[in-house]
């Protein structure tokens, strides 16, 4: 409840500044991620840790779904400009928007904590990417990859959930989010 | 804000596992046929069919260049100049229904069975 109250009470300028900081943080994380050779561990296309999802989680839990969307979409577009290309944009937007929609719902379901929300978000991201791949490749056979990606997303979702929970535990004690 | 791991989170993990199993069953590779050859698709169009029984290689030039090599009854993408190189890291495959994919180049290499009768039609 306190977060809703702060959210409404927080000045527009402060909210804008926080969103801008979180967008750049998400961009930096998703760029950094390319240098982590996770592909050598799990040799499948599209496997990544989803570090930028930590930022999405933090934004969703601290600032609400509106701001979280306002961070996600510019992050995907700028990510495409900085090196993903149009194909990359299709994948990150379908994956990202589907994951965000699922996480917005999960946050409201009382039996899920941030861990469950993160795992289901990561799974939804995989589903979105495979759907985009099916359309782009014009082939349903790409769907065979989905079961591998879903298994991986349990672990990456738990990892980003752990990181998000750690950051949020510290941040909610500070007055950074107060007006 | 629920930051502690809860019992419901196991349900979330279980849900993803179930979904993974369901998808795996739907795409179960090599159910009935022996692998006979490979089909190479570029941007969704069949460009080349190769038998798995004889070794050989084929080069697809699009936005990027992929070299597909058949050797010892299995197929792999042995060279690619795409940035991710996921297709090369995917290794070699030989089971019917499995496929190798290079997304940046729009390439798919699919292992097919002996008789090419239709298993199922989607959409």
mmCIF file of C-alpha atoms in Angstrom:
data_model
loop_
_atom_site.group_PDB
_atom_site.id
_atom_site.type_symbol
_atom_site.label_atom_id
_atom_site.label_comp_id
_atom_site.label_asym_id
_atom_site.label_seq_id
_atom_site.Cartn_x
_atom_site.Cartn_y
_atom_site.Cartn_z
ATOM 1 C CA UNK A 1 0.000 0.000 0.000
ATOM 2 C CA UNK A 2 2.758 2.417 0.907
ATOM 3 C CA UNK A 3 4.219 1.997 -2.543
ATOM 4 C CA UNK A 4 0.992 3.057 -4.236
ATOM 5 C CA UNK A 5 0.848 6.097 -2.008
ATOM 6 C CA UNK A 6 4.417 7.057 -2.744
ATOM 7 C CA UNK A 7 3.839 6.390 -6.400
ATOM 8 C CA UNK A 8 1.022 8.887 -6.560
ATOM 9 C CA UNK A 9 2.734 11.357 -4.326
ATOM 10 C CA UNK A 10 6.035 11.246 -6.116
ATOM 11 C CA UNK A 11 6.568 14.350 -8.218
ATOM 12 C CA UNK A 12 6.399 14.005 -11.990
ATOM 13 C CA UNK A 13 9.942 15.272 -12.400
ATOM 14 C CA UNK A 14 11.322 12.782 -9.938
ATOM 15 C CA UNK A 15 9.435 9.946 -11.607
ATOM 16 C CA UNK A 16 10.729 11.011 -15.029
ATOM 17 C CA UNK A 17 14.297 11.151 -13.740
ATOM 18 C CA UNK A 18 14.005 7.737 -12.107
ATOM 19 C CA UNK A 19 12.590 6.230 -15.293
ATOM 20 C CA UNK A 20 15.447 7.725 -17.325
ATOM 21 C CA UNK A 21 18.031 6.302 -14.919
ATOM 22 C CA UNK A 22 16.365 2.883 -15.025
ATOM 23 C CA UNK A 23 16.221 2.904 -18.864
ATOM 24 C CA UNK A 24 19.945 3.568 -19.082
ATOM 25 C CA UNK A 25 20.634 0.935 -16.427
ATOM 26 C CA UNK A 26 18.589 -1.633 -18.380
ATOM 27 C CA UNK A 27 20.395 -0.712 -21.631
ATOM 28 C CA UNK A 28 23.803 -1.037 -19.982
ATOM 29 C CA UNK A 29 22.875 -4.416 -18.485
ATOM 30 C CA UNK A 30 21.558 -5.829 -21.751
ATOM 31 C CA UNK A 31 24.725 -4.643 -23.524
ATOM 32 C CA UNK A 32 26.935 -6.158 -20.800
ATOM 33 C CA UNK A 33 25.065 -9.414 -21.112
ATOM 34 C CA UNK A 34 26.422 -9.983 -24.629
ATOM 35 C CA UNK A 35 29.856 -10.529 -23.152
ATOM 36 C CA UNK A 36 28.680 -13.312 -20.833
ATOM 37 C CA UNK A 37 29.315 -16.554 -22.731
ATOM 38 C CA UNK A 38 26.153 -18.316 -21.492
ATOM 39 C CA UNK A 39 25.823 -19.786 -25.005
ATOM 40 C CA UNK A 40 28.852 -21.987 -24.334
ATOM 41 C CA UNK A 41 27.052 -23.464 -21.314
ATOM 42 C CA UNK A 42 23.666 -23.844 -23.037
ATOM 43 C CA UNK A 43 24.182 -23.958 -26.821
ATOM 44 C CA UNK A 44 20.773 -22.695 -27.898
ATOM 45 C CA UNK A 45 19.895 -19.563 -29.846
ATOM 46 C CA UNK A 46 18.237 -16.868 -27.772
ATOM 47 C CA UNK A 47 19.463 -18.088 -24.383
ATOM 48 C CA UNK A 48 20.447 -15.205 -22.137
ATOM 49 C CA UNK A 49 20.328 -14.309 -18.464
ATOM 50 C CA UNK A 50 17.873 -11.458 -18.944
ATOM 51 C CA UNK A 51 19.757 -9.024 -16.719
ATOM 52 C CA UNK A 52 17.609 -6.159 -18.010
ATOM 53 C CA UNK A 53 14.653 -7.967 -16.491
ATOM 54 C CA UNK A 54 16.031 -7.085 -13.046
ATOM 55 C CA UNK A 55 15.363 -3.439 -13.903
ATOM 56 C CA UNK A 56 11.876 -4.292 -15.181
ATOM 57 C CA UNK A 57 11.146 -6.097 -11.908
ATOM 58 C CA UNK A 58 12.384 -3.195 -9.798
ATOM 59 C CA UNK A 59 10.371 -0.696 -11.837
ATOM 60 C CA UNK A 60 7.254 -2.867 -11.649
ATOM 61 C CA UNK A 61 7.441 -3.345 -7.886
ATOM 62 C CA UNK A 62 8.505 0.186 -6.961
ATOM 63 C CA UNK A 63 6.908 2.417 -9.595
ATOM 64 C CA UNK A 64 3.969 0.348 -10.859
ATOM 65 C CA UNK A 65 3.034 -1.114 -14.222
ATOM 66 C CA UNK A 66 2.674 2.205 -16.090
ATOM 67 C CA UNK A 67 6.245 3.286 -15.431
ATOM 68 C CA UNK A 68 7.513 -0.235 -16.027
ATOM 69 C CA UNK A 69 6.009 -0.163 -19.554
ATOM 70 C CA UNK A 70 7.423 3.329 -20.043
ATOM 71 C CA UNK A 71 10.873 1.897 -19.278
ATOM 72 C CA UNK A 72 10.527 -1.317 -21.291
ATOM 73 C CA UNK A 73 9.483 0.120 -24.667
ATOM 74 C CA UNK A 74 12.208 2.815 -25.002
ATOM 75 C CA UNK A 75 14.762 0.280 -23.781
ATOM 76 C CA UNK A 76 13.826 -2.142 -26.576
ATOM 77 C CA UNK A 77 13.847 0.595 -29.230
ATOM 78 C CA UNK A 78 17.192 2.008 -28.097
ATOM 79 C CA UNK A 79 18.607 -1.508 -27.810
ATOM 80 C CA UNK A 80 17.696 -2.021 -31.477
ATOM 81 C CA UNK A 81 19.390 1.251 -32.453
ATOM 82 C CA UNK A 82 22.554 0.312 -30.533
ATOM 83 C CA UNK A 83 22.999 -3.046 -32.215
ATOM 84 C CA UNK A 84 19.970 -5.341 -32.195
ATOM 85 C CA UNK A 85 18.558 -4.210 -35.530
ATOM 86 C CA UNK A 86 14.958 -4.598 -36.672
ATOM 87 C CA UNK A 87 15.003 -8.378 -36.156
ATOM 88 C CA UNK A 88 16.270 -7.834 -32.628
ATOM 89 C CA UNK A 89 13.502 -5.310 -32.012
ATOM 90 C CA UNK A 90 10.812 -7.804 -33.086
ATOM 91 C CA UNK A 91 12.192 -10.355 -30.654
ATOM 92 C CA UNK A 92 12.773 -8.059 -27.696
ATOM 93 C CA UNK A 93 9.421 -6.289 -28.047
ATOM 94 C CA UNK A 94 7.247 -9.407 -28.394
ATOM 95 C CA UNK A 95 9.191 -11.171 -25.654
ATOM 96 C CA UNK A 96 9.354 -8.105 -23.423
ATOM 97 C CA UNK A 97 5.709 -7.069 -23.746
ATOM 98 C CA UNK A 98 4.435 -10.612 -23.176
ATOM 99 C CA UNK A 99 6.720 -11.026 -20.155
ATOM 100 C CA UNK A 100 5.638 -7.664 -18.752
ATOM 101 C CA UNK A 101 1.920 -8.442 -19.164
ATOM 102 C CA UNK A 102 2.359 -11.761 -17.349
ATOM 103 C CA UNK A 103 4.384 -10.122 -14.558
ATOM 104 C CA UNK A 104 1.815 -7.329 -14.089
ATOM 105 C CA UNK A 105 -0.814 -10.041 -13.525
ATOM 106 C CA UNK A 106 1.420 -12.192 -11.296
ATOM 107 C CA UNK A 107 2.299 -9.297 -9.013
ATOM 108 C CA UNK A 108 -1.404 -9.039 -8.169
ATOM 109 C CA UNK A 109 -1.757 -12.761 -7.390
ATOM 110 C CA UNK A 110 -1.099 -13.099 -3.648
ATOM 111 C CA UNK A 111 0.427 -16.599 -3.717
ATOM 112 C CA UNK A 112 3.337 -15.526 -5.963
ATOM 113 C CA UNK A 113 6.323 -13.625 -4.585
ATOM 114 C CA UNK A 114 8.809 -11.752 -6.780
ATOM 115 C CA UNK A 115 10.490 -15.129 -7.492
ATOM 116 C CA UNK A 116 7.387 -16.706 -9.024
ATOM 117 C CA UNK A 117 6.655 -13.492 -10.908
ATOM 118 C CA UNK A 118 10.177 -13.455 -12.320
ATOM 119 C CA UNK A 119 10.110 -17.129 -13.379
ATOM 120 C CA UNK A 120 6.749 -16.763 -15.127
ATOM 121 C CA UNK A 121 7.951 -13.542 -16.753
ATOM 122 C CA UNK A 122 11.086 -15.273 -18.060
ATOM 123 C CA UNK A 123 8.953 -18.148 -19.392
ATOM 124 C CA UNK A 124 6.593 -15.702 -21.105
ATOM 125 C CA UNK A 125 9.634 -13.985 -22.646
ATOM 126 C CA UNK A 126 10.709 -17.322 -24.173
ATOM 127 C CA UNK A 127 7.208 -17.947 -25.502
ATOM 128 C CA UNK A 128 7.131 -14.465 -27.075
ATOM 129 C CA UNK A 129 10.512 -14.945 -28.720
ATOM 130 C CA UNK A 130 9.550 -18.320 -30.169
ATOM 131 C CA UNK A 131 6.289 -16.850 -31.491
ATOM 132 C CA UNK A 132 8.284 -14.075 -33.167
ATOM 133 C CA UNK A 133 10.688 -16.668 -34.575
ATOM 134 C CA UNK A 134 7.795 -18.744 -35.933
ATOM 135 C CA UNK A 135 6.435 -15.702 -37.774
ATOM 136 C CA UNK A 136 9.846 -14.518 -39.023
ATOM 137 C CA UNK A 137 11.060 -17.972 -40.067
ATOM 138 C CA UNK A 138 7.638 -18.972 -41.410
ATOM 139 C CA UNK A 139 8.043 -22.353 -39.734
ATOM 140 C CA UNK A 140 6.335 -24.094 -36.809
ATOM 141 C CA UNK A 141 9.339 -26.372 -36.310
ATOM 142 C CA UNK A 142 11.167 -23.600 -34.445
ATOM 143 C CA UNK A 143 8.663 -24.325 -31.652
ATOM 144 C CA UNK A 144 10.685 -27.416 -30.773
ATOM 145 C CA UNK A 145 13.205 -25.068 -29.131
ATOM 146 C CA UNK A 146 10.572 -23.764 -26.722
ATOM 147 C CA UNK A 147 10.806 -26.636 -24.241
ATOM 148 C CA UNK A 148 14.563 -26.116 -23.880
ATOM 149 C CA UNK A 149 14.136 -22.370 -23.504
ATOM 150 C CA UNK A 150 11.405 -22.863 -20.873
ATOM 151 C CA UNK A 151 13.679 -25.115 -18.787
ATOM 152 C CA UNK A 152 16.456 -22.545 -18.968
ATOM 153 C CA UNK A 153 14.036 -19.746 -18.086
ATOM 154 C CA UNK A 154 13.283 -21.346 -14.700
ATOM 155 C CA UNK A 155 16.919 -20.847 -13.715
ATOM 156 C CA UNK A 156 17.379 -17.428 -15.297
ATOM 157 C CA UNK A 157 14.051 -16.312 -13.788
ATOM 158 C CA UNK A 158 15.142 -17.414 -10.318
ATOM 159 C CA UNK A 159 18.484 -15.645 -10.805
ATOM 160 C CA UNK A 160 16.935 -12.325 -11.848
ATOM 161 C CA UNK A 161 14.273 -12.711 -9.138
ATOM 162 C CA UNK A 162 16.979 -13.155 -6.507
ATOM 163 C CA UNK A 163 18.848 -10.098 -7.759
ATOM 164 C CA UNK A 164 15.642 -8.034 -7.915
ATOM 165 C CA UNK A 165 14.588 -9.086 -4.406
ATOM 166 C CA UNK A 166 18.034 -8.177 -3.056
ATOM 167 C CA UNK A 167 17.977 -4.734 -4.627
ATOM 168 C CA UNK A 168 14.389 -4.050 -3.543
ATOM 169 C CA UNK A 169 15.091 -5.094 0.068
ATOM 170 C CA UNK A 170 17.778 -2.417 0.257
ATOM 171 C CA UNK A 171 15.999 0.247 -1.809
ATOM 172 C CA UNK A 172 12.762 0.218 0.154
ATOM 173 C CA UNK A 173 14.671 1.154 3.300
ATOM 174 C CA UNK A 174 16.129 4.276 1.674
ATOM 175 C CA UNK A 175 14.297 7.555 1.088
ATOM 176 C CA UNK A 176 15.231 7.535 -2.588
ATOM 177 C CA UNK A 177 11.620 6.771 -3.517
ATOM 178 C CA UNK A 178 10.099 9.402 -1.257
ATOM 179 C CA UNK A 179 9.029 12.753 -2.723
ATOM 180 C CA UNK B 1 5.674 -6.212 -1.774
ATOM 181 C CA UNK B 2 6.353 -9.930 -1.481
ATOM 182 C CA UNK B 3 10.114 -10.398 -1.542
ATOM 183 C CA UNK B 4 10.342 -13.722 0.346
ATOM 184 C CA UNK B 5 10.116 -17.026 -1.509
ATOM 185 C CA UNK B 6 6.615 -18.430 -1.020
ATOM 186 C CA UNK B 7 4.974 -21.811 -1.493
ATOM 187 C CA UNK B 8 3.081 -20.450 -4.495
ATOM 188 C CA UNK B 9 6.394 -19.919 -6.282
ATOM 189 C CA UNK B 10 6.849 -23.688 -6.489
ATOM 190 C CA UNK B 11 3.541 -23.710 -8.368
ATOM 191 C CA UNK B 12 4.976 -21.136 -10.793
ATOM 192 C CA UNK B 13 8.038 -23.337 -11.406
ATOM 193 C CA UNK B 14 5.819 -26.414 -11.749
ATOM 194 C CA UNK B 15 3.668 -24.597 -14.286
ATOM 195 C CA UNK B 16 6.702 -23.798 -16.453
ATOM 196 C CA UNK B 17 7.974 -27.402 -16.188
ATOM 197 C CA UNK B 18 4.554 -28.732 -17.265
ATOM 198 C CA UNK B 19 4.472 -26.327 -20.199
ATOM 199 C CA UNK B 20 7.978 -27.416 -21.225
ATOM 200 C CA UNK B 21 6.969 -31.092 -21.113
ATOM 201 C CA UNK B 22 3.794 -30.389 -23.110
ATOM 202 C CA UNK B 23 5.764 -28.554 -25.813
ATOM 203 C CA UNK B 24 8.423 -31.291 -25.878
ATOM 204 C CA UNK B 25 5.721 -33.951 -26.408
ATOM 205 C CA UNK B 26 4.119 -31.917 -29.174
ATOM 206 C CA UNK B 27 7.421 -31.682 -31.041
ATOM 207 C CA UNK B 28 8.745 -35.152 -30.148
ATOM 208 C CA UNK B 29 11.558 -35.728 -32.668
ATOM 209 C CA UNK B 30 12.048 -38.900 -34.650
ATOM 210 C CA UNK B 31 8.862 -40.647 -33.586
ATOM 211 C CA UNK B 32 8.572 -43.130 -36.384
ATOM 212 C CA UNK B 33 11.018 -42.642 -39.233
ATOM 213 C CA UNK B 34 14.722 -43.003 -39.824
ATOM 214 C CA UNK B 35 16.549 -39.865 -40.811
ATOM 215 C CA UNK B 36 17.132 -39.787 -44.566
ATOM 216 C CA UNK B 37 18.153 -36.284 -45.526
ATOM 217 C CA UNK B 38 18.119 -32.624 -44.718
ATOM 218 C CA UNK B 39 16.096 -29.760 -46.128
ATOM 219 C CA UNK B 40 17.638 -26.310 -46.140
ATOM 220 C CA UNK B 41 15.249 -23.373 -45.937
ATOM 221 C CA UNK B 42 16.267 -19.776 -46.514
ATOM 222 C CA UNK B 43 13.665 -17.155 -45.541
ATOM 223 C CA UNK B 44 11.055 -19.928 -45.441
ATOM 224 C CA UNK B 45 11.834 -21.158 -48.984
ATOM 225 C CA UNK B 46 13.271 -24.633 -49.632
ATOM 226 C CA UNK B 47 16.574 -24.018 -51.415
ATOM 227 C CA UNK B 48 18.325 -27.389 -51.190
ATOM 228 C CA UNK B 49 17.758 -31.008 -50.196
ATOM 229 C CA UNK B 50 20.734 -33.179 -49.274
ATOM 230 C CA UNK B 51 20.901 -36.902 -48.403
ATOM 231 C CA UNK B 52 22.473 -37.775 -45.038
ATOM 232 C CA UNK B 53 24.062 -40.906 -46.499
ATOM 233 C CA UNK B 54 26.738 -39.071 -48.470
ATOM 234 C CA UNK B 55 29.044 -36.386 -47.123
ATOM 235 C CA UNK B 56 28.968 -32.952 -48.654
ATOM 236 C CA UNK B 57 28.530 -29.274 -47.955
ATOM 237 C CA UNK B 58 26.383 -26.402 -49.151
ATOM 238 C CA UNK B 59 26.757 -22.655 -48.778
ATOM 239 C CA UNK B 60 23.835 -20.290 -48.303
ATOM 240 C CA UNK B 61 24.481 -16.629 -48.985
ATOM 241 C CA UNK B 62 21.968 -14.119 -47.637
ATOM 242 C CA UNK B 63 22.489 -11.272 -45.197
ATOM 243 C CA UNK B 64 25.219 -13.551 -43.848
ATOM 244 C CA UNK B 65 26.942 -16.662 -45.142
ATOM 245 C CA UNK B 66 26.357 -20.113 -43.653
ATOM 246 C CA UNK B 67 28.200 -23.304 -44.585
ATOM 247 C CA UNK B 68 26.154 -26.459 -43.949
ATOM 248 C CA UNK B 69 28.119 -29.698 -43.787
ATOM 249 C CA UNK B 70 26.821 -33.275 -43.881
ATOM 250 C CA UNK B 71 29.338 -35.686 -42.424
ATOM 251 C CA UNK B 72 29.004 -39.249 -41.124
ATOM 252 C CA UNK B 73 25.197 -39.213 -41.152
ATOM 253 C CA UNK B 74 24.710 -35.975 -39.238
ATOM 254 C CA UNK B 75 24.462 -32.347 -40.272
ATOM 255 C CA UNK B 76 25.962 -29.217 -38.749
ATOM 256 C CA UNK B 77 26.517 -25.574 -39.631
ATOM 257 C CA UNK B 78 30.282 -25.457 -39.738
ATOM 258 C CA UNK B 79 30.807 -21.834 -40.587
ATOM 259 C CA UNK B 80 28.862 -18.612 -40.220
ATOM 260 C CA UNK B 81 29.797 -14.948 -40.279
ATOM 261 C CA UNK B 82 26.738 -13.866 -38.290
ATOM 262 C CA UNK B 83 27.476 -12.038 -35.027
ATOM 263 C CA UNK B 84 26.018 -14.575 -32.567
ATOM 264 C CA UNK B 85 27.296 -17.841 -34.111
ATOM 265 C CA UNK B 86 24.499 -19.653 -32.251
ATOM 266 C CA UNK B 87 23.975 -21.967 -35.219
ATOM 267 C CA UNK B 88 27.599 -23.137 -35.162
ATOM 268 C CA UNK B 89 27.444 -23.633 -31.385
ATOM 269 C CA UNK B 90 24.295 -25.726 -31.796
ATOM 270 C CA UNK B 91 26.486 -28.643 -32.884
ATOM 271 C CA UNK B 92 25.433 -31.447 -35.211
ATOM 272 C CA UNK B 93 22.041 -33.162 -35.401
ATOM 273 C CA UNK B 94 20.730 -36.339 -36.999
ATOM 274 C CA UNK B 95 17.240 -37.091 -35.528
ATOM 275 C CA UNK B 96 14.125 -36.574 -37.656
ATOM 276 C CA UNK B 97 12.316 -33.366 -36.760
ATOM 277 C CA UNK B 98 15.335 -31.657 -35.239
ATOM 278 C CA UNK B 99 16.487 -28.464 -36.873
ATOM 279 C CA UNK B 100 19.380 -26.021 -36.876
ATOM 280 C CA UNK B 101 18.548 -22.347 -37.087
ATOM 281 C CA UNK B 102 20.510 -19.210 -37.969
ATOM 282 C CA UNK B 103 18.074 -16.425 -37.147
ATOM 283 C CA UNK B 104 20.153 -13.482 -38.461
ATOM 284 C CA UNK B 105 20.336 -15.134 -41.871
ATOM 285 C CA UNK B 106 16.784 -16.574 -41.849
ATOM 286 C CA UNK B 107 18.198 -20.086 -42.318
ATOM 287 C CA UNK B 108 16.731 -23.357 -41.139
ATOM 288 C CA UNK B 109 18.209 -26.824 -41.655
ATOM 289 C CA UNK B 110 15.655 -29.555 -40.990
ATOM 290 C CA UNK B 111 16.244 -33.309 -40.754
ATOM 291 C CA UNK B 112 13.565 -35.246 -42.636
ATOM 292 C CA UNK B 113 12.531 -38.889 -42.679
ATOM 293 C CA UNK B 114 12.480 -41.462 -45.474
ATOM 294 C CA UNK B 115 8.894 -41.211 -46.676
ATOM 295 C CA UNK B 116 7.659 -37.697 -46.803
ATOM 296 C CA UNK B 117 4.003 -38.302 -45.917
ATOM 297 C CA UNK B 118 2.295 -35.676 -43.826
ATOM 298 C CA UNK B 119 2.376 -36.142 -40.040
ATOM 299 C CA UNK B 120 0.071 -33.307 -39.147
ATOM 300 C CA UNK B 121 -1.017 -30.042 -40.649
ATOM 301 C CA UNK B 122 -0.998 -26.898 -38.549
ATOM 302 C CA UNK B 123 -2.982 -23.789 -39.316
#
